[in-house]
Amino acid sequence: MAANFWTSSHYKQLLDPEEVDVVHPLDKERGITLEDFKLIKLHMSNYIARLAQNVKVRQRVVATAITYMRRVYVRRSMSEYDPRLVAPSCLYLASKAEESTVQARLLVFYIKKLYSDEKYRFEIKEILEMEMKILEALNYYLVVFHPYRALSQLLQDAGMNDATQLTWGLVNDTYKMDLILLHPPHLITLACIYIASVLKDKENTAWFEELRVDMNVVKNIAMEILDFYDSHKLITDDRVNAAMSKLAK
Amino acid sequence: MGDGRANNPNSHSNNNSSSNKPEWLEEYDVIGKIGEGTYGLVFLAKVKSNRSKPIAIKKFKQSKDGDGVSPTAIREIMLLREISHENVVKLANVHINHADMSLYLAFDYAEHDLYEIIRHHRDKVNQAINPYTVKSLLWQLLNGLNYLHSNWIVHRDLKPSNILVMGDGEEQGVVKIADFGLARIYQAPLKPLSENGVVVTIWYRAPELLLGAKHYTSAVDMWAVGCIFAELLTLKPLFQGQEVKGTINPFQLDQLDKIFKVLGHPTQEKWPTLVNLPHWQSDLQHIQGHKYETAGLYNVVHLSPKNPAYDLLSKMLEYDPQKRLTAAQALEHEYFRMEPLPGCNALVPPQPGEKVVNYPTRPVDTSTDIVGTISLQPSQPVSSGNSVSGAMSGSHVMQTRSMPRSMPMVGIQRMQPPGIPAYNLSQAGMGGGINPGNIPMPRGVAPQAHQQHQMRRKESGMGMTGYPPQPKSRRF
């Protein structure tokens, strides 16, 4: 539960990739492909992070908000739940759940500052209404475990304190994917440490072997992250805009 | 919730604008209001498909403009969705009324709570609670608390009215810890409640908090359990301090004074970290200047110091939070291994021939409608146009329960004519049925003269966070 991941709702809700990579029929009708779907979620993750920077909340709030947003789109369509409204509303809800409440009017203020585009403009009332719809879409499961929790302890144990910043950055980037919906967070942590070990040329095989975890899963997650970095180079603003333009307002 | 029944992903049930009554409400027969607190109202209802199963529906107060769902509600839902234990209240469902943006939590209904049980013994039957019942209640309370603490949850607001006891039915006499509005997961150190602007009753507050300790630990809950244990034994709150209102300063001199008078002055030998507490340092004159007589806890609770019950109690009321007994340790205490052994039906002793006390059922106010009642409060601008008309649809309220029998007044704070908000209490109390603010009142919630003296405002019903009654207004 609250302290034990294995009895938590988060663990019980972990999904298979086939369940996450499904474009809602209503979105398909608008020509949104699986690629578009992923791009929009990536774009919205970045949006949440930027907005969070402006209103000054901790990374954990960002991570929870992005998790909420990604969970919403497992069940709901982007056509009915406009991502441009869902993203700030998830940040709003996450700020409450993580005990660092941000005022809705502050969000509205910074949204205006960040985007001149009319399509991003929403009123306070719309955020509040969406907050309730998100609660419903999440089926009221709000506790999220994050890979950050075990990070510093594991790094220290692996003798990799010098790689803290690098690994932290890697963990941040995993929220640009759906990994948090698919894998237990500590395995995501280990995958990031694994990548950091490779990048830093640190021989860690023995240390990983001593952990009683399935290294195949860790390596697979690491591969997914590296694949993402490869494909991320090809993502241009134009592609994002093209995907976003398929959302009507 | 959880079973997918109430949360069909494709349902937009609440968008129907033709009626103010949300569709999910059709699942229930709402019987009436049973409680009222800072965070909203509590209603008693029955599930239409299973009439034998009563439900308490806690309606959160609609937020002030621009705040959305209250963070308290968010945290309560967040925790309740994760926990599951026989001695913790069960969240049966969550509902939303999108029309007026109100949020409802549906719990399994518990007919009794320790506040009412203690009061019944003190004011009605004038007789101590059966030792079997005291022990069983305490054991179950500790059992639930041990579950919470081993999951790193601190309740932070344990008091008799938050400890519920199931009435007739399969779970008769089972304790349920309720009201998680202030509960927290303490993986990270918790900030003092005062920093969030939260006020909780001071009678059950641990001395380290009163002395300004910066962080909460599970030991604060154990102090509260100690206070509740003593209250079960004597039918009187153990430390009834006068609260200094309107301060965010946790320092409450009178409360500390009450504690020191019974337990003696804390010393650095007994409590080494005492000197680090802010108010111990800053208020030398008041707290350290006054010398207290030697401890007399056993006199207050009328127990011999050799009695295991006394031993357990004194270990829960240990000054040093680090030495204070934990819930797990308390469950292992000798007291629970002696006759009478604790049982899972705390209300009915297993020995035949033992007298069973019939506790009163909760009074139900059938004149308050579940939809649209809250924003009628005059001191709060009506933020939703739906609320007033919503309250008009009060005709479905059923009068299936007998009207509450008349209760002796404990204090004016606990008496309230239905429909008149707490803010106007003084006027309402004096004026009887008048409408002090000249606020237009829809039929469904208008105060009814014949009910006023029968209706008792429950501070804290099922799963309800209520402020405790003001110590001043309580007479014992």
XYZ file of C-alpha atoms in Angstrom:
725
model
C 0.000 0.000 0.000
C 1.200 3.425 0.909
C 4.558 2.029 1.834
C 4.465 -1.314 0.115
C 4.407 -1.176 -3.646
C 3.423 -4.821 -4.011
C 0.096 -4.310 -2.260
C -0.578 -0.917 -3.847
C -3.183 0.023 -6.404
C -0.286 1.149 -8.608
C 1.075 -2.398 -8.752
C -2.356 -3.894 -9.363
C -2.920 -1.486 -12.224
C 0.266 -2.144 -14.164
C -0.578 -2.769 -17.799
C 0.779 -4.607 -20.792
C 2.056 -2.557 -23.734
C -0.828 -3.861 -25.868
C -3.255 -2.257 -23.441
C -1.504 1.094 -23.491
C -0.827 1.374 -27.217
C -4.451 1.547 -28.202
C -5.850 4.543 -30.011
C -9.417 5.228 -28.911
C -11.952 4.650 -31.734
C -13.099 8.267 -31.544
C -9.514 9.426 -32.028
C -8.987 7.013 -34.900
C -11.920 8.623 -36.646
C -10.002 11.862 -36.588
C -7.046 10.201 -38.218
C -4.927 9.978 -35.100
C -2.427 7.159 -35.485
C -0.540 5.314 -32.766
C 2.485 7.478 -33.627
C 0.406 10.636 -33.248
C -0.984 9.339 -29.987
C 2.492 8.823 -28.552
C 3.694 12.170 -29.882
C 0.808 14.023 -28.299
C 1.404 12.343 -24.948
C 5.106 13.219 -25.223
C 4.260 16.802 -26.073
C 1.865 16.980 -23.125
C 4.462 15.529 -20.778
C 6.801 18.310 -21.801
C 4.008 20.811 -21.377
C 3.324 19.627 -17.826
C 7.032 19.859 -16.994
C 7.310 23.401 -18.372
C 4.210 24.537 -16.579
C 5.481 22.965 -13.364
C 8.745 24.844 -13.694
C 6.851 28.097 -13.817
C 4.642 27.402 -10.821
C 7.620 25.875 -9.010
C 6.631 22.432 -7.854
C 8.872 19.459 -7.182
C 9.738 16.863 -9.775
C 7.598 14.327 -7.948
C 4.503 16.406 -8.643
C 5.442 16.531 -12.329
C 5.945 12.777 -12.395
C 2.593 12.134 -10.729
C 0.826 14.564 -13.083
C 2.288 12.894 -16.165
C 1.329 9.486 -14.807
C -2.258 10.679 -14.300
C -2.344 12.082 -17.841
C -1.063 8.837 -19.339
C -3.509 6.777 -17.281
C -6.401 8.950 -18.442
C -5.665 8.139 -22.087
C -5.697 4.424 -21.461
C -9.439 4.798 -20.987
C -10.500 8.075 -22.496
C -10.289 9.647 -25.930
C -8.360 12.777 -26.765
C -11.363 13.928 -28.737
C -13.473 14.120 -25.594
C -10.682 14.909 -23.179
C -8.665 17.663 -24.838
C -5.023 17.046 -23.857
C -4.410 20.786 -23.693
C -6.874 20.917 -20.828
C -6.118 17.513 -19.346
C -2.401 18.305 -18.961
C -2.725 21.372 -16.699
C -5.641 19.750 -14.844
C -3.496 16.706 -14.080
C -0.809 18.991 -12.721
C -3.441 20.715 -10.628
C -4.720 17.432 -9.191
C -1.226 16.040 -8.651
C -0.201 19.159 -6.747
C -2.989 18.451 -4.274
C -2.239 14.755 -4.015
C 1.437 15.485 -3.382
C 0.676 18.154 -0.793
C 1.914 21.176 -2.687
C -1.313 22.663 -3.922
C -1.038 25.129 -6.791
C -3.799 27.630 -7.372
C -5.760 27.121 -10.568
C -5.572 30.811 -11.397
C -1.787 30.632 -11.263
C -1.856 27.813 -13.796
C -4.153 29.807 -16.039
C -1.782 32.752 -15.796
C 1.280 30.731 -16.798
C -0.530 28.886 -19.561
C -1.206 32.254 -21.143
C 2.419 33.169 -20.742
C 3.681 29.945 -22.307
C 1.290 29.687 -25.225
C -0.120 32.420 -27.329
C -2.166 29.816 -29.175
C -5.874 30.191 -28.399
C -6.292 26.434 -28.285
C -4.367 26.250 -25.044
C -6.469 28.859 -23.300
C -8.805 27.634 -20.649
C -10.689 29.225 -17.824
C -10.294 28.300 -14.176
C -13.733 26.726 -14.191
C -12.783 24.410 -17.026
C -9.745 23.181 -15.097
C -11.886 22.518 -12.030
C -14.447 20.595 -14.047
C -11.721 18.577 -15.723
C -10.138 17.835 -12.356
C -13.305 15.973 -11.382
C -13.480 14.135 -14.680
C -9.876 13.067 -14.245
C -10.604 11.793 -10.742
C -13.358 9.705 -12.256
C -11.209 8.509 -15.152
C -8.500 7.443 -12.706
C -11.150 5.536 -10.792
C -9.986 7.528 -7.758
C -6.634 5.751 -7.574
C -4.187 8.518 -6.843
C -1.142 7.029 -5.127
C 1.749 6.710 -7.572
C 5.170 5.248 -6.828
C 8.088 6.763 -8.692
C 11.544 5.567 -9.685
C 13.087 8.515 -7.824
C 12.378 7.011 -4.454
C 14.999 4.262 -4.633
C 17.406 6.192 -6.843
C 19.915 7.753 -4.485
C 20.069 4.712 -2.246
C 20.695 2.376 -5.158
C 23.291 4.675 -6.693
C 25.138 4.870 -3.431
C 24.991 1.123 -3.025
C 26.365 0.682 -6.547
C 29.150 3.167 -5.799
C 27.868 5.509 -8.475
C 27.247 8.709 -6.582
C 29.069 10.591 -9.316
C 26.357 9.542 -11.782
C 23.469 11.004 -9.775
C 22.736 13.873 -12.116
C 22.982 11.737 -15.221
C 20.711 9.037 -13.821
C 18.231 11.549 -12.463
C 17.989 13.029 -15.958
C 17.451 9.589 -17.438
C 14.637 8.916 -14.976
C 13.047 12.264 -15.894
C 13.113 11.246 -19.534
C 11.325 7.959 -18.865
C 8.170 10.015 -18.290
C 8.245 10.910 -21.971
C 7.257 7.300 -22.498
C 4.580 5.117 -20.953
C 7.057 3.118 -18.839
C 5.470 4.188 -15.546
C 2.238 2.457 -16.624
C 4.039 -0.745 -17.540
C 6.791 -1.525 -15.047
C 7.382 -1.415 -11.305
C 9.186 1.853 -10.629
C 12.277 0.308 -9.036
C 12.920 -1.629 -12.247
C 12.785 1.641 -14.164
C 15.331 3.005 -11.688
C 17.587 0.023 -12.294
C 17.257 0.355 -16.072
C 18.392 3.964 -15.791
C 21.298 2.973 -13.570
C 22.149 0.270 -16.091
C 22.293 2.827 -18.911
C 24.307 5.205 -16.742
C 26.772 2.394 -15.997
C 27.256 1.773 -19.693
C 27.635 5.475 -20.465
C 30.113 5.912 -17.619
C 31.982 2.735 -18.475
C 31.376 1.438 -15.007
C 31.588 -2.319 -14.591
C 28.525 -3.160 -12.519
C 27.667 -6.701 -13.538
C 28.373 -8.189 -10.138
C 26.306 -5.542 -8.369
C 23.314 -6.121 -10.652
C 23.600 -9.857 -10.214
C 23.409 -9.544 -6.475
C 20.092 -7.739 -6.700
C 17.405 -10.297 -6.831
C 15.669 -8.869 -9.870
C 15.021 -10.175 -13.322
C 17.837 -8.596 -15.312
C 16.110 -9.420 -18.573
C 13.299 -7.085 -17.649
C 15.772 -4.392 -16.592
C 17.689 -4.725 -19.849
C 14.503 -4.637 -21.875
C 13.431 -1.435 -20.185
C 16.896 -0.021 -20.856
C 16.566 -0.943 -24.512
C 13.209 0.772 -24.704
C 14.727 3.922 -23.261
C 17.635 3.828 -25.728
C 15.215 3.207 -28.623
C 13.239 6.188 -27.477
C 16.351 8.383 -27.520
C 17.041 7.250 -31.075
C 13.567 8.009 -32.307
C 13.414 11.236 -30.307
C 16.077 12.733 -32.597
C 13.647 12.453 -35.472
C 10.836 14.269 -33.720
C 10.368 17.733 -35.118
C 8.000 20.527 -34.160
C 6.285 20.003 -37.475
C 5.464 16.404 -36.633
C 4.132 17.396 -33.244
C 2.071 20.184 -34.766
C 0.688 17.869 -37.410
C -0.423 15.416 -34.716
C -1.872 18.185 -32.570
C -3.765 19.630 -35.510
C -5.806 16.450 -35.710
C -7.334 17.352 -32.374
C -10.285 19.590 -32.943
C -11.270 22.296 -30.567
C -15.968 1.882 -7.661
C -13.412 -0.716 -8.257
C -15.975 -3.188 -9.427
C -16.437 -1.134 -12.542
C -20.109 -0.844 -11.883
C -20.239 2.734 -10.823
C -17.464 3.888 -13.028
C -18.327 2.796 -16.464
C -15.727 4.606 -18.545
C -18.290 5.490 -21.167
C -20.903 6.813 -18.872
C -21.524 10.479 -18.827
C -24.315 9.989 -16.470
C -23.826 13.205 -14.665
C -24.036 15.492 -17.614
C -27.738 15.323 -17.769
C -28.808 18.858 -17.299
C -32.527 18.324 -17.122
C -32.362 17.302 -13.468
C -30.203 18.360 -10.600
C -30.245 14.893 -9.228
C -27.278 12.936 -10.474
C -28.005 9.529 -11.898
C -25.907 7.616 -9.369
C -28.174 8.887 -6.614
C -30.861 6.607 -8.055
C -28.859 3.702 -6.643
C -29.726 4.860 -3.159
C -32.644 5.611 -0.932
C -31.416 8.518 1.090
C -32.901 8.416 4.554
C -31.588 11.602 6.054
C -28.743 13.584 7.489
C -26.816 11.987 10.320
C -23.825 14.200 10.694
C -22.262 17.488 9.999
C -18.724 18.714 10.224
C -16.270 21.187 8.868
C -15.891 19.349 5.625
C -19.511 18.760 4.838
C -22.500 16.618 5.665
C -23.069 12.917 6.206
C -26.230 11.141 5.094
C -27.631 7.742 5.866
C -28.772 5.812 2.809
C -29.681 2.337 1.694
C -28.599 0.720 -1.510
C -31.772 -0.002 -3.450
C -30.434 -3.295 -4.720
C -29.502 -4.442 -1.242
C -31.747 -2.865 1.342
C -30.086 -4.623 4.226
C -26.894 -2.716 3.686
C -26.887 0.778 5.096
C -24.402 3.265 3.682
C -23.113 6.553 5.029
C -22.604 9.113 2.312
C -20.225 11.901 3.133
C -20.797 14.945 1.021
C -17.902 17.335 0.812
C -18.631 20.975 0.999
C -18.376 22.583 -2.376
C -15.179 24.464 -2.529
C -14.953 28.162 -2.536
C -14.594 29.637 -5.976
C -11.491 28.528 -7.726
C -10.242 25.812 -5.428
C -11.783 22.720 -6.958
C -11.903 19.520 -4.931
C -10.594 20.168 -1.434
C -7.110 18.790 -0.803
C -8.538 17.118 2.318
C -10.980 15.157 0.195
C -8.239 14.261 -2.270
C -6.001 12.871 0.463
C -8.803 11.016 2.152
C -9.788 9.318 -1.111
C -6.177 8.680 -1.962
C -5.554 6.798 1.287
C -8.897 5.041 1.535
C -8.466 3.681 -1.986
C -5.274 1.933 -0.899
C -6.165 0.531 2.486
C -8.208 -2.448 3.456
C -8.532 -3.766 6.976
C -11.351 -5.074 9.125
C -10.786 -2.320 11.680
C -10.616 0.512 9.187
C -13.689 2.048 7.644
C -14.474 0.749 4.179
C -14.923 3.117 1.277
C -17.686 1.536 -0.760
C -17.890 4.054 -3.549
C -17.062 7.562 -4.735
C -19.542 9.723 -6.604
C -19.423 13.048 -8.309
C -22.191 15.436 -9.135
C -20.756 17.338 -12.049
C -23.666 19.740 -12.154
C -22.638 21.446 -8.935
C -19.129 19.995 -8.680
C -19.747 18.184 -5.440
C -18.025 15.033 -4.300
C -19.472 12.166 -2.262
C -17.825 9.271 -0.460
C -19.973 6.242 0.323
C -18.927 4.143 3.315
C -20.290 1.058 4.959
C -22.450 2.505 7.690
C -21.509 2.129 11.353
C -24.317 2.739 13.821
C -22.203 3.702 16.820
C -19.051 5.537 17.750
C -17.030 5.770 20.929
C -18.185 9.307 21.593
C -21.819 8.187 21.736
C -21.066 4.962 23.585
C -19.150 6.816 26.285
C -21.838 9.469 26.484
C -24.572 6.871 26.795
C -22.845 5.273 29.763
C -22.061 8.582 31.398
C -25.323 10.450 30.878
C -27.920 7.741 30.379
C -27.165 4.510 32.177
C -24.742 6.058 34.620
C -22.618 2.967 34.673
C -19.107 2.019 33.606
C -18.568 0.248 30.311
C -18.273 -3.518 30.684
C -14.561 -4.526 30.998
C -14.940 -6.988 28.125
C -16.263 -4.214 25.896
C -13.507 -1.783 26.894
C -10.831 -4.357 26.196
C -12.329 -5.473 22.904
C -12.777 -1.916 21.674
C -9.204 -1.066 22.613
C -7.773 -4.205 21.059
C -9.548 -3.639 17.771
C -8.599 0.021 17.724
C -4.952 -0.978 18.196
C -5.290 -3.689 15.582
C -6.496 -1.178 12.985
C -3.875 1.317 14.032
C -1.125 -1.275 13.793
C -2.201 -1.905 10.203
C -2.098 1.795 9.396
C 1.241 2.355 11.086
C 2.854 -0.634 9.447
C 1.782 0.945 6.184
C 3.359 4.235 7.219
C 0.094 6.028 7.698
C -0.402 8.342 10.671
C -4.015 9.157 11.397
C -3.310 12.398 13.295
C -6.874 12.986 14.471
C -7.891 10.030 16.600
C -10.670 10.858 19.044
C -13.752 9.001 20.280
C -16.049 10.361 17.571
C -13.713 9.036 14.854
C -13.739 5.508 16.242
C -16.846 3.837 14.876
C -18.480 0.619 16.012
C -20.718 -1.462 13.783
C -24.309 -1.978 14.885
C -26.584 -4.968 14.304
C -25.566 -7.224 11.478
C -22.709 -9.475 10.448
C -20.058 -7.156 11.764
C -21.778 -6.220 14.999
C -19.415 -4.764 17.551
C -16.497 -4.389 15.136
C -14.420 -1.229 15.495
C -13.740 0.877 12.405
C -11.239 3.705 12.446
C -12.688 6.524 10.387
C -11.945 9.971 9.092
C -8.738 10.051 7.134
C -8.974 13.696 6.172
C -5.854 14.498 8.138
C -4.087 11.194 7.738
C -0.776 11.126 5.959
C 1.729 8.745 4.526
C 4.927 9.596 6.295
C 7.590 8.418 3.926
C 8.758 12.004 4.048
C 8.696 13.906 7.346
C 5.338 15.457 7.871
C 4.898 19.120 8.408
C 2.988 20.240 11.462
C -0.731 20.448 10.881
C -0.672 24.070 11.929
C 1.340 24.919 8.830
C -1.542 23.773 6.701
C -3.852 25.896 8.779
C -5.543 22.819 10.180
C -6.946 22.763 13.669
C -7.684 19.536 15.475
C -8.917 18.857 18.945
C -6.283 19.379 21.586
C -7.557 16.896 24.177
C -5.970 13.942 22.424
C -2.898 15.799 21.222
C 0.495 14.416 22.195
C 2.752 16.546 24.418
C 5.538 16.730 21.843
C 3.138 18.424 19.440
C 1.924 20.827 22.105
C 5.554 21.694 22.753
C 6.110 22.449 19.096
C 7.679 19.269 17.689
C 8.151 19.842 14.000
C 7.245 16.422 12.729
C 4.583 13.838 13.239
C 5.315 10.245 14.029
C 3.000 7.328 14.683
C 3.568 7.919 18.413
C 1.077 10.818 18.304
C -1.670 8.323 17.480
C -0.650 6.139 20.418
C -0.946 9.068 22.808
C -4.483 9.604 21.534
C -5.266 5.910 22.057
C -4.045 6.245 25.648
C -6.383 9.183 26.190
C -9.261 7.238 24.634
C -8.495 4.175 26.788
C -8.686 6.286 29.946
C -11.921 7.827 28.714
C -13.433 4.378 28.130
C -12.532 3.500 31.716
C -13.716 6.671 33.432
C -16.249 8.032 30.902
C -14.509 11.392 31.144
C -11.953 12.922 28.809
C -8.585 12.509 30.500
C -7.070 15.888 29.700
C -9.699 18.528 29.086
C -7.652 21.588 28.314
C -9.119 24.926 27.350
C -8.127 25.625 23.804
C -6.621 28.949 22.873
C -8.403 29.800 19.674
C -7.282 31.654 16.661
C -3.605 30.904 16.882
C -1.477 28.793 14.601
C 0.882 28.343 17.498
C 0.643 24.727 18.604
C 1.553 25.728 22.128
C -1.477 25.231 24.365
C -0.552 26.019 27.919
C -3.764 24.874 29.530
C -3.669 21.517 27.779
C -0.094 20.954 28.946
C -1.093 22.031 32.414
C -3.850 19.397 32.489
C -1.400 16.728 31.359
C 1.332 17.707 33.831
C -1.157 17.742 36.691
C -1.912 14.080 36.097
C 1.374 12.719 34.828
C 3.764 15.001 36.660
C 6.355 17.256 35.178
C 8.344 15.792 32.297
C 12.039 15.690 32.967
C 15.053 15.573 30.765
C 16.114 12.261 32.289
C 12.836 10.660 31.267
C 12.624 12.501 27.971
C 16.060 13.456 26.646
C 14.918 15.269 23.501
C 12.555 17.426 25.521
C 15.048 20.274 25.668
C 15.095 20.504 21.882
C 11.402 21.264 21.640
C 10.772 24.904 20.755
C 8.193 25.717 23.388
C 10.010 23.969 26.162
C 12.820 26.380 25.526
C 10.881 29.516 24.797
C 8.371 29.335 27.568
C 10.542 28.608 30.545
C 8.539 30.822 32.804
C 5.219 29.105 32.367
C 6.029 25.493 31.884
C 9.250 25.024 33.663
C 8.509 27.497 36.435
C 5.445 25.703 37.701
C 6.179 22.673 39.824
C 3.642 19.899 39.690
C 2.754 17.410 42.366
C 3.751 13.815 41.858
C 2.002 11.775 39.258
C -1.488 10.531 40.013
C -2.681 8.777 36.878
C -3.860 5.722 38.816
C -6.015 7.933 40.993
C -7.628 9.537 37.990
C -8.442 6.235 36.308
C -9.132 4.428 39.581
C -6.757 1.573 38.851
C -4.145 0.010 41.062
C -0.610 0.625 39.753
C -0.257 -3.149 39.709
C -3.206 -3.627 37.396
C -2.064 -4.599 33.862
C -4.629 -2.165 32.446
C -2.825 0.592 34.319
C 0.543 -0.622 33.103
C -0.635 -0.553 29.492
C -2.214 2.866 29.873
C 0.843 4.413 31.447
C 3.029 3.057 28.652
C 0.788 4.675 26.044
C 0.976 7.936 27.945
C 4.774 7.854 28.071
C 6.136 11.385 27.571
C 9.032 10.465 25.337
C 7.557 9.565 21.930
C 10.489 7.277 21.272
C 9.745 5.245 24.389
C 5.984 5.306 23.984
C 4.484 1.908 23.280
C 3.804 1.137 19.621
C 0.504 -0.350 18.456
C 2.231 -3.672 17.751
C 3.731 -3.751 21.250
C 0.440 -2.787 22.849
C -1.334 -5.720 21.165
C 1.157 -8.035 22.847
C 0.532 -6.580 26.285
C -0.401 -8.819 29.196
C -3.694 -6.957 29.610
C -5.009 -8.586 26.433
C -4.056 -12.075 27.579
C -6.037 -11.894 30.777
C -9.704 -12.650 31.275
C -11.907 -11.353 29.918
C -10.192 -11.936 26.587
C -10.967 -9.404 23.873
C -13.454 -10.477 21.211
C -14.501 -9.356 17.765
C -17.981 -8.379 18.840
C -17.108 -5.737 21.384
C -20.726 -4.983 22.196
C -21.878 -8.477 23.113
C -19.817 -10.377 25.682
C -19.491 -14.068 24.897
C -20.482 -15.111 28.420
C -24.182 -15.749 28.625
C -25.928 -13.805 31.309
C -23.830 -10.713 30.793
C -26.025 -7.729 30.328
C -25.972 -6.308 26.811
C -26.304 -2.553 26.601
C -28.611 -1.284 23.906
C -26.995 1.784 22.482
C -29.148 4.357 20.796
C -29.109 4.566 17.029
C -27.995 7.746 15.340
C -30.659 10.381 15.085
C -31.604 11.076 11.502
C -32.652 14.464 10.224
C -35.001 13.694 7.385
C -35.541 17.305 6.443
C -32.171 17.866 4.824
C -31.741 16.865 1.232
C -28.506 15.423 -0.027
C -28.447 17.479 -3.192
C -27.660 21.132 -2.987
C -27.788 21.668 0.730
C -24.390 22.976 1.442
C -24.125 26.157 -0.508
C -27.185 27.443 1.282
C -24.940 28.574 4.037
C -25.432 32.286 4.204
C -21.872 33.148 5.064
C -20.732 31.531 1.895
C -21.734 32.970 -1.417
C -23.862 30.610 -3.396
C -21.422 29.526 -6.008
C -23.603 27.276 -8.032
C -26.944 28.125 -9.444
C -27.989 24.543 -9.147
C -27.758 24.220 -5.457
C -30.884 26.010 -4.390
C -33.196 24.407 -6.844
C -31.469 21.130 -6.113
C -32.579 21.349 -2.545
C -36.159 21.618 -3.633
C -36.251 18.086 -4.795
C -36.399 16.871 -1.260
C -39.508 14.796 -1.557
C -37.706 11.505 -2.011
C -36.426 11.625 1.521
C -38.074 8.833 3.354
C -39.192 8.813 6.880
C -38.435 5.198 7.503
C -36.633 5.618 10.754
C -38.275 6.662 13.891
C -37.544 10.164 14.918
C -34.703 10.405 17.333
C -35.746 10.343 20.906
C -35.110 13.530 22.710
C -31.648 13.870 24.020
C -30.426 15.897 26.895
C -28.518 18.896 25.759
C -24.834 18.493 26.237
C -24.116 21.964 25.139
C -25.451 24.313 22.612
C -22.732 23.420 20.136
C -24.222 20.037 19.660
C -27.741 21.250 19.189
C -28.693 22.634 15.899
C -31.942 23.037 14.152
C -31.725 21.478 10.739
C -31.089 23.885 7.974
C -29.452 26.521 10.038
C -25.746 26.603 9.546
C -23.254 26.453 12.331
C -22.142 29.986 11.700
C -25.381 31.307 13.043
C -25.404 29.036 15.976
C -25.736 31.610 18.668
C -28.654 33.252 16.982
C -30.192 29.994 15.995
C -29.913 28.690 19.474
C -31.718 31.650 20.887
C -34.126 32.285 18.134
C -35.525 28.848 17.747
C -37.128 28.590 14.391
C -36.356 32.005 13.089
C -34.274 32.576 10.072
C -31.578 34.879 11.320
C -30.083 36.081 8.095
C -33.438 36.284 6.402
C -32.108 33.851 3.899
C -34.624 32.422 1.527
C -34.938 28.782 2.438
C -36.327 26.144 0.182
C -39.018 23.957 1.641
C -36.901 20.895 2.040
C -34.506 22.397 4.501
C -36.613 24.827 6.447
C -36.287 24.313 10.147
C -39.238 22.625 11.679
C -40.142 23.695 15.122
C -41.183 20.308 16.400
C -37.875 18.816 15.492
C -35.622 21.337 16.975
C -35.479 19.976 20.413
C -35.181 16.461 19.243
C -32.551 17.050 16.710
C -29.075 16.852 17.878
C -26.280 17.938 15.687
C -23.750 15.206 15.443
C -20.339 16.700 15.196
C -18.902 13.730 13.579
C -20.781 10.956 12.013
C -19.590 8.191 9.858
C -16.181 8.896 8.474
C -16.699 12.518 9.105
C -14.071 14.946 10.152
C -15.709 17.287 12.520
C -14.239 19.700 14.873
C -14.662 18.495 18.349
C -17.212 20.260 20.391
C -15.688 23.224 22.086
C -14.416 22.169 25.465
C -16.042 25.196 26.989
C -19.470 24.130 25.966
C -19.208 20.632 27.324
C -20.538 19.973 30.715
C -20.038 16.725 32.449
